[in-house]
Tab-separated table of C-alpha atoms in Angstrom:
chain	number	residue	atom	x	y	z
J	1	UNK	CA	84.824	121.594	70.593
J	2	UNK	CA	87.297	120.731	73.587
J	3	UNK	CA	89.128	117.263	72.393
J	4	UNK	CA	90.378	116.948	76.243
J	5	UNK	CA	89.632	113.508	77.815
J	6	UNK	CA	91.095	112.070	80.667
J	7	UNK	CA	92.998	108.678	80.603
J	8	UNK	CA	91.431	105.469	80.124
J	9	UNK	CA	90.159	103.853	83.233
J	10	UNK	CA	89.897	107.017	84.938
J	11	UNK	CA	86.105	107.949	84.007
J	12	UNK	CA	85.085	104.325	85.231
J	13	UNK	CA	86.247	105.174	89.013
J	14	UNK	CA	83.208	105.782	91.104
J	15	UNK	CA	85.039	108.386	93.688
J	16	UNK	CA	85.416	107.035	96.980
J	17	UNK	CA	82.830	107.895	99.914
J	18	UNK	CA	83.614	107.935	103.399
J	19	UNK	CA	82.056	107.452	106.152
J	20	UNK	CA	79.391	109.453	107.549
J	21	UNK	CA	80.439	111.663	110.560
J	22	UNK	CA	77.168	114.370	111.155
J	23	UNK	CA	73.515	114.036	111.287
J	24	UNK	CA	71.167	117.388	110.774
J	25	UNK	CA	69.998	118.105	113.945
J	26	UNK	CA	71.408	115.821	116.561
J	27	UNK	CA	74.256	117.089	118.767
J	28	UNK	CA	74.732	114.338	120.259
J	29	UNK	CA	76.467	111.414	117.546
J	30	UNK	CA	78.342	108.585	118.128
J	31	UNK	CA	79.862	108.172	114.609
J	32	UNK	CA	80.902	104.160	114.218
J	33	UNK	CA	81.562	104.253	110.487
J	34	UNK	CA	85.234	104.564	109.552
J	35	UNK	CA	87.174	102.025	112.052
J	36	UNK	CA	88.502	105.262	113.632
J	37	UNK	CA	90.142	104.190	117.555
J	38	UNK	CA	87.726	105.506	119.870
J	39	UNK	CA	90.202	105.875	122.344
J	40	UNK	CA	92.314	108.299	120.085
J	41	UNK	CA	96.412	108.519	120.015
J	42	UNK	CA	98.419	108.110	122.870
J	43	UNK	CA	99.191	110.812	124.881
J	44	UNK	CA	102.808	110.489	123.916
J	45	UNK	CA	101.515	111.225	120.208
J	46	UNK	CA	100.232	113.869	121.252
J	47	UNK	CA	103.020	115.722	122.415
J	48	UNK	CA	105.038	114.951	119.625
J	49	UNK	CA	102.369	116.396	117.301
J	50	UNK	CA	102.592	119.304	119.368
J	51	UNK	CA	106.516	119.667	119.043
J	52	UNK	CA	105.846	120.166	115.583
J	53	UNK	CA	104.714	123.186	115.256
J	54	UNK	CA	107.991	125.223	115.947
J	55	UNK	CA	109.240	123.607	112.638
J	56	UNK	CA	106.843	124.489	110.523
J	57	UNK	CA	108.934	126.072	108.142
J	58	UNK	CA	111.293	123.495	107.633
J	59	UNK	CA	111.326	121.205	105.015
J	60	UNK	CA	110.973	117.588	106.133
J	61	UNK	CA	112.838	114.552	105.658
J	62	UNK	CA	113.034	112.904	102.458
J	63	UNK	CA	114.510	109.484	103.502
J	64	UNK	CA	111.867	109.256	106.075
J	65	UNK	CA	114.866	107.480	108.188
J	66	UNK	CA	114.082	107.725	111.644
J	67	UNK	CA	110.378	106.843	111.159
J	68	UNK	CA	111.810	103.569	108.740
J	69	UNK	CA	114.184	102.906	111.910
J	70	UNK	CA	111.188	102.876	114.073
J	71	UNK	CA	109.314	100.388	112.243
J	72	UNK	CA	112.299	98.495	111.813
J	73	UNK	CA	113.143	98.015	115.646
J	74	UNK	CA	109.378	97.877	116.350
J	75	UNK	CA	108.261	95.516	113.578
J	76	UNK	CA	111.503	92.995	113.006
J	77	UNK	CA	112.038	94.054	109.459
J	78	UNK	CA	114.802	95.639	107.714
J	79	UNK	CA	114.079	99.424	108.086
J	80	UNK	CA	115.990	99.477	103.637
J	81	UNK	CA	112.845	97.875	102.856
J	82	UNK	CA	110.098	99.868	104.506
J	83	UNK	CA	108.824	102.715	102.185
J	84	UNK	CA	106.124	105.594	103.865
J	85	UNK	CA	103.208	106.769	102.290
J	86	UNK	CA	100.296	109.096	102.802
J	87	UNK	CA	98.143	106.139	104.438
J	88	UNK	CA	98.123	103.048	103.162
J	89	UNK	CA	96.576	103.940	100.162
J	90	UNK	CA	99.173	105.900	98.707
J	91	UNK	CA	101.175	102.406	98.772
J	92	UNK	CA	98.737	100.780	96.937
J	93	UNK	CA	98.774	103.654	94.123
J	94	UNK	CA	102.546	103.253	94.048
J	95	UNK	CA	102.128	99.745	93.610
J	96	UNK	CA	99.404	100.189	90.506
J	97	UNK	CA	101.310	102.968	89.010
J	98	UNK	CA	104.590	101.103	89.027
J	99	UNK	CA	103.349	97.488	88.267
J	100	UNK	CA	100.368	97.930	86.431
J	101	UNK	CA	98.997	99.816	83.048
J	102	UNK	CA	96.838	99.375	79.997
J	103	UNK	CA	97.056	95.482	79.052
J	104	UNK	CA	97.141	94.257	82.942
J	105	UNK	CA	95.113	93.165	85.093
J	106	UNK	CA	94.816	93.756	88.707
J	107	UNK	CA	92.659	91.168	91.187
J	108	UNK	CA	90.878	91.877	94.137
J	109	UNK	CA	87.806	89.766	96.027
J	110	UNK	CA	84.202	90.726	95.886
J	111	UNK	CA	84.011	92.663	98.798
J	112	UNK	CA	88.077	93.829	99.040
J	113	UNK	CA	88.988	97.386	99.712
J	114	UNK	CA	87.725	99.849	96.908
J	115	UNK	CA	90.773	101.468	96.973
J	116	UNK	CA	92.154	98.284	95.381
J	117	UNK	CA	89.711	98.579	91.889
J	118	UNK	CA	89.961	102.330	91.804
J	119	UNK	CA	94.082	102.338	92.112
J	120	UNK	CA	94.121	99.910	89.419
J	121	UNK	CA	91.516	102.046	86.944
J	122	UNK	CA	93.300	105.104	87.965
J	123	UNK	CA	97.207	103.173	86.111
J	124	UNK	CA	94.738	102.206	83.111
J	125	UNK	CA	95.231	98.497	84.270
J	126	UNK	CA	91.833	96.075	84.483
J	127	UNK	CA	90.690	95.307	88.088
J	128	UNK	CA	89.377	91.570	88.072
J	129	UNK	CA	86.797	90.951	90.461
J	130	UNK	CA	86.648	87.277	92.347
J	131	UNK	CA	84.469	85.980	94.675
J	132	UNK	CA	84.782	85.271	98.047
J	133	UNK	CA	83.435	82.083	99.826
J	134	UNK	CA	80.746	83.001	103.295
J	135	UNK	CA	82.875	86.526	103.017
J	136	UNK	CA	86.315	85.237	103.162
J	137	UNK	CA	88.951	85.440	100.586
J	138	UNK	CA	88.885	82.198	98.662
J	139	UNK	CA	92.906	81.211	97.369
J	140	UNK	CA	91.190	79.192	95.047
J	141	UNK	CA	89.063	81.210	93.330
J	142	UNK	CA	91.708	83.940	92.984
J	143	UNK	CA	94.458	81.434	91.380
J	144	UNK	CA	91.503	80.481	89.509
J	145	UNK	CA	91.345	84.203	87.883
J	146	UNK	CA	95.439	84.459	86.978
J	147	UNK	CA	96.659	84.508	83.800
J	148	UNK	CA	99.855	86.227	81.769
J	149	UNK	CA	97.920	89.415	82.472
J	150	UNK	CA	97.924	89.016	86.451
J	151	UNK	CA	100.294	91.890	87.659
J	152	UNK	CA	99.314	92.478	90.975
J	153	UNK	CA	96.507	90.383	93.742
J	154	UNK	CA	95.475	92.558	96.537
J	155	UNK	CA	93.854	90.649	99.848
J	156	UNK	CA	93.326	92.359	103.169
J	157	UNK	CA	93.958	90.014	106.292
J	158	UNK	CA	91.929	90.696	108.396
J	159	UNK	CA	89.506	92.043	105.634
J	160	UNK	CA	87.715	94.856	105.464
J	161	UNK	CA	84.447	95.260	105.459
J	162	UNK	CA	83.972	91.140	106.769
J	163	UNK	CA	86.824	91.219	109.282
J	164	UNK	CA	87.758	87.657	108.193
J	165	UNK	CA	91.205	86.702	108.004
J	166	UNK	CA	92.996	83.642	106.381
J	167	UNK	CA	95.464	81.795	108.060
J	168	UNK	CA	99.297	82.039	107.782
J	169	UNK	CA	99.144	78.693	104.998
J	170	UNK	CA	96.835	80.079	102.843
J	171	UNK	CA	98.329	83.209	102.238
J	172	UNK	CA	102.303	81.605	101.569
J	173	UNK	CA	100.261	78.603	99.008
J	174	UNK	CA	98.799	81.887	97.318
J	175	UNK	CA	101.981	83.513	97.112
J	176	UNK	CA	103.293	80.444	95.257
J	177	UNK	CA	100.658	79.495	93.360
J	178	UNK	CA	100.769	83.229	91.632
J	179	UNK	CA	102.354	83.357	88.158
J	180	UNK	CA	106.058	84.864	88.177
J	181	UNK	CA	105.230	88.070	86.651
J	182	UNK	CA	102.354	89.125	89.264
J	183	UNK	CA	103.140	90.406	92.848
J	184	UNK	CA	101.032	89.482	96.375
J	185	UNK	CA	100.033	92.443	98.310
J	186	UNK	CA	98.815	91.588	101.807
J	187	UNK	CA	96.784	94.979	102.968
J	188	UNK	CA	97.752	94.690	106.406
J	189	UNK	CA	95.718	97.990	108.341
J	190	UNK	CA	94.173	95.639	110.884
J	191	UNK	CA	97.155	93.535	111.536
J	192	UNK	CA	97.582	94.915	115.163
J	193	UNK	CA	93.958	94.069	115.786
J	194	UNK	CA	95.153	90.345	115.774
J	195	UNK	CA	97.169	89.444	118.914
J	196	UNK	CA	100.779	87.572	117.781
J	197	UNK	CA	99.807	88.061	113.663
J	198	UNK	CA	102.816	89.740	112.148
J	199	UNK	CA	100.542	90.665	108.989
J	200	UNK	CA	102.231	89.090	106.417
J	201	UNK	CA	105.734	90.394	106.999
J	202	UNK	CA	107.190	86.541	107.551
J	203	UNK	CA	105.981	86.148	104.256
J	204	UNK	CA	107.862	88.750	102.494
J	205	UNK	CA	111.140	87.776	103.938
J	206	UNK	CA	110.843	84.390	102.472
J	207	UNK	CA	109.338	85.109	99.158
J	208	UNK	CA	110.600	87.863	96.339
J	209	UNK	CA	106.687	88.512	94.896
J	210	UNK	CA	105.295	89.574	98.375
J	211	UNK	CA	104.869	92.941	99.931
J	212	UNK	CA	102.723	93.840	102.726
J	213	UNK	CA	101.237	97.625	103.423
J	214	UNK	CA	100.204	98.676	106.679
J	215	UNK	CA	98.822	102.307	108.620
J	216	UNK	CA	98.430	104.265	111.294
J	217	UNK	CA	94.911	105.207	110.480
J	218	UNK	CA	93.888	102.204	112.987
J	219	UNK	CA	94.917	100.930	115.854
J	220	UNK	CA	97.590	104.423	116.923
J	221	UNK	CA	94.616	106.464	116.450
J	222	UNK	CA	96.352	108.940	113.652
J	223	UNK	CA	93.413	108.963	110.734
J	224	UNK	CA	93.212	112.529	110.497
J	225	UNK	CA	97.306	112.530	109.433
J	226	UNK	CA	97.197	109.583	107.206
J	227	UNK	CA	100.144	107.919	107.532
J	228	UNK	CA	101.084	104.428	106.141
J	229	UNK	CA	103.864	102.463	105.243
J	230	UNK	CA	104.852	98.868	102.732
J	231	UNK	CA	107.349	96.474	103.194
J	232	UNK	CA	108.675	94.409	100.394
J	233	UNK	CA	111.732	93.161	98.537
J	234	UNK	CA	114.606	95.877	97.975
J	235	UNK	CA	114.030	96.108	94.366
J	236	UNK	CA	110.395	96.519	94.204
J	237	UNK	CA	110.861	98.983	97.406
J	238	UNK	CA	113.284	100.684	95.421
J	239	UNK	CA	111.151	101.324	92.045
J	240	UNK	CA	108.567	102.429	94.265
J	241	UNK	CA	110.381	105.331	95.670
J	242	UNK	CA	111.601	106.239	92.605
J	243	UNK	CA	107.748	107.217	91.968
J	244	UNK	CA	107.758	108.557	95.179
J	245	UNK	CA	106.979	111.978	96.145
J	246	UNK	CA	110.410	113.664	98.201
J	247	UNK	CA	108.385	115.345	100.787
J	248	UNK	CA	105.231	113.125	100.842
J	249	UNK	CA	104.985	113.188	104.515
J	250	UNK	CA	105.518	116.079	106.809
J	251	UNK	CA	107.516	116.330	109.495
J	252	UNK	CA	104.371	116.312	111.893
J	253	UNK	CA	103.337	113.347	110.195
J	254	UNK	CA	106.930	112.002	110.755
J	255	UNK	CA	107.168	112.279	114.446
J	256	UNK	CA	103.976	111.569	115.636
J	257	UNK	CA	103.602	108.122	113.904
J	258	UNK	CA	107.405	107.585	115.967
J	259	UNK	CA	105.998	108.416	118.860
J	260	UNK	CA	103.218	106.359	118.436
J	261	UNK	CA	104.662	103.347	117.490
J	262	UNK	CA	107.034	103.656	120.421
J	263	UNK	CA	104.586	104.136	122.825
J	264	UNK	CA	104.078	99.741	123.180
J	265	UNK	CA	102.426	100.021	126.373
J	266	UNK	CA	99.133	102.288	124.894
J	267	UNK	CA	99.227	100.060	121.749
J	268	UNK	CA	98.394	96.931	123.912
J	269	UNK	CA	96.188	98.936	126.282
J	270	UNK	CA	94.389	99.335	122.898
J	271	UNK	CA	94.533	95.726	121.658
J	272	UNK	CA	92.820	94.809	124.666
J	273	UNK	CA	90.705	97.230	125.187
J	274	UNK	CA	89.440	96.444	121.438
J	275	UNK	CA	89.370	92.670	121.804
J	276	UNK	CA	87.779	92.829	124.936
J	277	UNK	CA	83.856	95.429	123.458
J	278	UNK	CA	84.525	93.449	119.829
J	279	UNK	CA	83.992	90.089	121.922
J	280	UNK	CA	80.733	92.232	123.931
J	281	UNK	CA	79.394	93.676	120.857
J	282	UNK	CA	79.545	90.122	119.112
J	283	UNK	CA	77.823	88.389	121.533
J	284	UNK	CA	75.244	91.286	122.240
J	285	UNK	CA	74.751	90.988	118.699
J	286	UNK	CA	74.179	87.077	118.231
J	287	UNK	CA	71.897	87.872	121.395
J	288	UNK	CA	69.286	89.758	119.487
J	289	UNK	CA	69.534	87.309	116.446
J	290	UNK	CA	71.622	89.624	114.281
J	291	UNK	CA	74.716	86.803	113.704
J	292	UNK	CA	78.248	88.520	112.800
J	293	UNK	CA	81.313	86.343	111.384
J	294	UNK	CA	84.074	85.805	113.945
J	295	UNK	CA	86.030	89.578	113.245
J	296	UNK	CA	89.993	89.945	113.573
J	297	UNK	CA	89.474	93.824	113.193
J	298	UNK	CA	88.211	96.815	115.043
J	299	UNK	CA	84.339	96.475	113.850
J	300	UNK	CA	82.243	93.782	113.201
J	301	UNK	CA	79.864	93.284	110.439
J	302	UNK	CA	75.789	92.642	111.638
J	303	UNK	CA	73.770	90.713	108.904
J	304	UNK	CA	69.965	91.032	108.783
J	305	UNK	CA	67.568	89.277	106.865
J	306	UNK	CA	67.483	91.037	104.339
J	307	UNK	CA	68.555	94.484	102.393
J	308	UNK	CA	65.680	96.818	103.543
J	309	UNK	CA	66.047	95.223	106.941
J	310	UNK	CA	69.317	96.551	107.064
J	311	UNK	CA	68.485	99.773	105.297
J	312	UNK	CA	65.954	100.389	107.812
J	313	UNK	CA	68.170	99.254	110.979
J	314	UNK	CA	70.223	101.732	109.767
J	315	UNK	CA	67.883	104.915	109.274
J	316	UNK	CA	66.971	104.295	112.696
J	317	UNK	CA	70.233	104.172	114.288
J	318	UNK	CA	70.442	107.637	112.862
J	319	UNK	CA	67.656	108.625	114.981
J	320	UNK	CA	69.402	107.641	118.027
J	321	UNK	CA	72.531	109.706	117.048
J	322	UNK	CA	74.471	106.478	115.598
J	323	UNK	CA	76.074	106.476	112.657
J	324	UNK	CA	77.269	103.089	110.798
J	325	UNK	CA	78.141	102.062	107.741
J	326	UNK	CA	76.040	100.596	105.146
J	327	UNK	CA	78.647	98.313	102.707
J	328	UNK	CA	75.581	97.417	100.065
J	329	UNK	CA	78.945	99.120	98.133
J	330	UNK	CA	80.862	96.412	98.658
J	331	UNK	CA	77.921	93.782	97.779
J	332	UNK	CA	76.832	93.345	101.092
J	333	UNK	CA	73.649	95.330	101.150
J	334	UNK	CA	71.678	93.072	104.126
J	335	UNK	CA	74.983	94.332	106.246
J	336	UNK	CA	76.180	96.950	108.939
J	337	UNK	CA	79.654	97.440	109.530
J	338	UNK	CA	79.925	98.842	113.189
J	339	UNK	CA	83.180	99.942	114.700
J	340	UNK	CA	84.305	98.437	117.823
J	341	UNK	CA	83.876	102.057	120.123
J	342	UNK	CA	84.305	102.561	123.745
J	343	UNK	CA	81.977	100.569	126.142
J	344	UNK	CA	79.359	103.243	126.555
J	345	UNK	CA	78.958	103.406	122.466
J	346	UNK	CA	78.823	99.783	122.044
J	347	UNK	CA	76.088	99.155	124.687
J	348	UNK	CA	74.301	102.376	123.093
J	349	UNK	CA	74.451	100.918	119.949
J	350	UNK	CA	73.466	97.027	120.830
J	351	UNK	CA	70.650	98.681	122.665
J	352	UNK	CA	69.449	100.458	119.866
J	353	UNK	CA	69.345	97.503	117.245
J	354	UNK	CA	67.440	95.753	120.149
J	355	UNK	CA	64.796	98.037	120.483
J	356	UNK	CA	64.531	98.074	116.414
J	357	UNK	CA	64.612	94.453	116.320
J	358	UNK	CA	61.670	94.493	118.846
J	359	UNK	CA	59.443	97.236	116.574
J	360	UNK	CA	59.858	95.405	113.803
J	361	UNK	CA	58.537	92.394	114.832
């Protein structure tokens, strides 16, 4: 008989599931499931993804300095204090693994990223679920649910899968209303999405028990390289990359998220672009009685009546080639998150949950 067991924690982690991308039998799909930028990365991206490839055999940087610089220059913060990941996820493990373990406990909101509960499992700590108020992160609830155990408090602003956001106030009287031994991570991957919103990184430089994680999954178009980076005081940066991987990120990954975040001029093209089918899709939406929360992201969230309204919504978007994603996961099972695509994909898809709204009634 085999006595090997995994660690505690680890056998209560329901693996992650993406979004759907294919349906059997249709050619022609639209896939608005995974927040991906319809408009892709900018051509200068591109190009420097194409570089790349004579340099294959090198190793890459380990400092990750002229990315750090980049953000630095870009962002206003001190390019010391930045720290890249594999996505924004591997920032969050860094953060569980470092600060967290058997004993702790690790707080997230009712319908917070999953990658927030299953980082936390994964270091052996206790994720503490807390609930939101009309799907936005309640400060009160979560300073409610803190204790001597509290080692880490993960909120997205904007969120994801509500695309709420809370202001500026609420997330500094958080930060100070946290015990001393817990830290404040502000999940920043839709920050960009917010015109003027520095996601959280204000709030770091004035506080020691904040840091603030951000990607280029979103808004630069580069999901399929998964690249991320945190930003945070210098001696919780600095534990983290001692748990860091030396060549975690390639040098492909390394120059194309440069060249993306240098290239301002397509970033904006894409804020607007984005704000301008989100505000579309919204209305289109609260046209056909299907009423959305005001979203700060790159989807918005459609509630129905009721779960097997949405269920059914859903089945027969399929039929029509659309793919969305169903978040009864995160405990919102009468909702559809829809991403924010390109003009033709949002009118396709407002036009389909018309013409289901009108056969069903």
């Amino acid at each position: 008989m085999t006595l090997i067991m995994p660690q505690p924690g680890i056998l209560d982690i329901a693996p992650y599931v993406g979004g759907q991308s294919t349906i059997a039998g249709l050619s022609d799909v639209i896939k608005l499931s995974s927040n991906e930028n319809p408009l892709g990365p900018s051509e200068k991206a591109r190009a420097a993804f194409l570089r790349t490839v004579h340099s294959l055999h090198r190793y890459p940087s380990t400092d990750h300095a002229e990315l750090r610089a980049a953000i630095g220059e870009i962002h206003g913060v001190d390019p010391a204090r930045v720290i890249c990941g594999a996505g924004s996820d591997e920032i969050i493990t860094f953060l569980c693994q470092a600060y967290a373990g058997t004993g702790d406990e690790v707080i997230h909101t009712e319908h917070g990223f999953a990658m927030y509960r299953i980082s936390a499992l994964a270091a052996g700590a206790t994720p503490v679920e807390v609930p939101e108020r009309a799907r936005v992160v309640d400060v009160d609830a979560i300073l409610a649910a803190c204790n001597d155990r509290t080692r880490l408090v993960f909120i997205a602003n904007p969120a994801n899968p509500t695309g709420t956001m809370i202001p500026a106030e609420d997330a500094a009287r958080l930060a100070d209303g946290l015990p001393p031994q817990a830290i404040l991570v502000l999940d920043g991957a839709y920050a960009e999405f917010v015109e003027g919103f520095d996601g959280g990184a204000a709030l770091v430089e004035a506080r020691q028990n904040v840091v603030m994680t951000r990607t280029f999954s979103k808004i630069y178009g580069l999901g399929g390289l998964r690249i991320g980076w945190g930003y945070g005081p210098a001696d919780l940066i600095g534990v983290l990359d001692r748990i860091r991987g030396p060549f975690n990120l390639s040098t492909t990954q390394l120059d194309t998220a440069e060249a993306a975040l240098r290239d301002i001029d397509y970033t904006r093209h894409c804020q607007a672009e984005n704000a301008r089918m989100r505000a579309w899709l919204t209305e289109a939406l609260n046209g056909i009685g299907v009423p959305t929360d005001r979203s700060f992201a790159n989807f918005v969230l459609a509630r129905f009546a009721d779960p097997a309204e949405a269920q059914e919504c859903d089945a027969f978007l399929k039929t029509q080639g659309l793919i969305v994603r169903q978040v009864a996961g995160y405990k919102l099972p009468e909702a559809l998150r829809i991403t924010v695509g390109d003009e033709p994909a949002c009118r396709r898809v407002a036009h389909a949950i018309a013409r289901f709204r009108e056969g069903a009634r």
